Amino acid sequence: NKSEHHMPSFPVHTVDTLGAGDIFHGAFTLGIAEHMDIPTAMRFSAMALRSVPLPGSNRALAKASQK
């Protein structure tokens, strides 16, 4: 089943993009593993990127409990 999904990005003031792709892909994988549909997993992944405005990749990561 091939389908295309588009989701506009959230506006964010970017400070440090180090690890942003890893954060997005990890959150997306978690969303799929938790049985989210693809659009919901994409929104979840985009919200996980709210750590991009903070300096320092690991210190700034949002925890799953903060979703």
Rosetta silent file (secondary structure, phi, psi, omega in degrees, C-alpha in Angstrom):
SEQUENCE: NKSEHHMPSFPVHTVDTLGAGDIFHGAFTLGIAEHMDIPTAMRFSAMALRSVPLPGSNRALAKASQK
SCORE:     score description
SCORE:     0.000 S_00000001
   1 L     0.000  107.475  178.665    0.000    0.000    0.000 S_00000001
   2 L  -103.599  128.116  175.072    1.740    3.142   -1.208 S_00000001
   3 L  -144.729  159.810 -178.252    0.362    6.480   -0.195 S_00000001
   4 L  -113.681  136.745  179.094    1.737    9.964    0.161 S_00000001
   5 L  -125.505  137.830  176.226    1.339   12.110    3.257 S_00000001
   6 L  -124.735  133.618  176.282    2.123   15.799    3.597 S_00000001
   7 L  -135.239  122.896  177.672    2.291   17.632    6.881 S_00000001
   8 L   -64.846  150.529 -179.320    3.242   21.289    7.156 S_00000001
   9 L   -78.737  159.793  173.284    6.037   22.011    9.582 S_00000001
  10 L   -87.145  141.121  176.366    5.622   23.813   12.876 S_00000001
  11 L   -67.814  137.680 -178.682    7.336   27.192   13.099 S_00000001
  12 L  -150.397  143.076  172.899   10.412   26.999   15.307 S_00000001
  13 L   -85.756  112.067 -174.109   13.376   29.202   16.165 S_00000001
  14 L   -86.916  129.219  175.818   16.321   26.950   15.313 S_00000001
  15 L  -115.074  -45.698 -174.498   19.427   26.995   17.496 S_00000001
  16 L  -143.719  111.086 -179.153   20.935   23.504   17.113 S_00000001
  17 L   -93.356    2.925 -179.887   19.846   20.991   14.462 S_00000001
  18 L   -57.279  120.280  178.014   22.364   18.336   15.528 S_00000001
  19 L    85.423    2.831 -176.964   20.451   15.074   15.757 S_00000001
  20 H   -59.960  -42.371  178.125   17.162   16.521   14.448 S_00000001
  21 H   -65.313  -39.297  177.147   16.793   13.783   11.829 S_00000001
  22 H   -63.059  -41.511  179.048   17.594   11.109   14.405 S_00000001
  23 H   -62.329  -47.897 -178.852   14.984   12.585   16.748 S_00000001
  24 H   -60.206  -50.090 -176.780   12.353   12.667   14.000 S_00000001
  25 H   -66.391  -38.185  177.794   13.029    9.117   12.802 S_00000001
  26 H   -64.655  -43.924  179.181   13.215    7.709   16.333 S_00000001
  27 H   -66.859  -38.078  177.878    9.932    9.344   17.325 S_00000001
  28 H   -63.310  -44.804  178.826    8.289    8.175   14.088 S_00000001
  29 H   -61.712  -42.262  176.670    9.435    4.606   14.705 S_00000001
  30 H   -61.238  -44.272  179.117    8.124    4.785   18.280 S_00000001
  31 H   -59.110  -44.948  177.926    4.796    6.103   17.020 S_00000001
  32 H   -64.445  -42.099  179.148    4.449    3.228   14.545 S_00000001
  33 H   -63.140  -28.170  178.340    5.495    0.716   17.230 S_00000001
  34 L   -92.941   18.096  172.680    2.752    2.144   19.460 S_00000001
  35 L    67.171   29.794  172.084    0.213    1.548   16.650 S_00000001
  36 L   -76.548  148.561  171.777   -0.250    5.180   15.596 S_00000001
  37 L   -74.118  167.807 -172.867   -1.412    5.697   12.032 S_00000001
  38 H   -60.785  -47.200  178.789    1.105    7.404    9.751 S_00000001
  39 H   -60.500  -37.695  178.503   -0.297   10.972    9.971 S_00000001
  40 H   -68.054  -41.607  177.461   -0.421   10.746   13.784 S_00000001
  41 H   -63.773  -34.878  177.151    3.121    9.338   13.945 S_00000001
  42 H   -66.787  -43.215  178.045    4.280   12.210   11.716 S_00000001
  43 H   -64.210  -41.770  178.146    2.693   14.817   14.016 S_00000001
  44 H   -59.577  -44.232  179.961    4.207   13.054   17.043 S_00000001
  45 H   -64.530  -42.322  179.063    7.625   13.123   15.350 S_00000001
  46 H   -64.256  -38.124  178.456    7.312   16.787   14.464 S_00000001
  47 H   -68.801  -29.966  177.537    6.406   17.637   18.052 S_00000001
  48 H   -64.128  -23.709 -179.450    9.469   15.720   19.257 S_00000001
  49 H   -77.856    4.901  178.052   11.531   18.249   17.327 S_00000001
  50 H   -64.564   -9.604  176.854   10.570   21.011   19.734 S_00000001
  51 H   -78.143  -12.748 -178.305   14.012   20.431   21.252 S_00000001
  52 L   -58.392  -31.828  179.277   15.680   22.015   18.170 S_00000001
  53 L   -72.420   -4.297 -178.059   15.437   25.543   19.688 S_00000001
  54 L  -105.356  143.119  178.439   17.639   24.423   22.580 S_00000001
  55 L   -75.821  147.775  176.267   21.431   24.041   22.438 S_00000001
  56 L    85.957  106.580 -170.677   23.004   20.617   22.990 S_00000001
  57 H   -59.713  -53.614 -174.805   21.374   17.637   21.321 S_00000001
  58 H   -73.084  -38.148 -179.374   21.126   15.132   24.192 S_00000001
  59 H   -67.398  -26.566 -173.859   20.422   17.605   26.982 S_00000001
  60 H   -92.686   -7.820 -175.063   17.593   19.182   25.004 S_00000001
  61 L   -59.855  134.443  174.380   15.718   16.012   23.986 S_00000001
  62 L   -74.462  141.196  176.683   12.072   15.916   24.926 S_00000001
  63 L   -84.184  154.506  179.740   11.107   12.863   26.951 S_00000001
  64 H   -58.019  -31.242 -179.976    8.251   10.610   25.786 S_00000001
  65 H   -70.310  -12.087 -179.228    6.302   11.690   28.878 S_00000001
  66 H   -97.775   10.721 -175.988    6.389   15.294   27.566 S_00000001
  67 L   -66.372    0.000    0.000    4.573   14.471   24.306 S_00000001
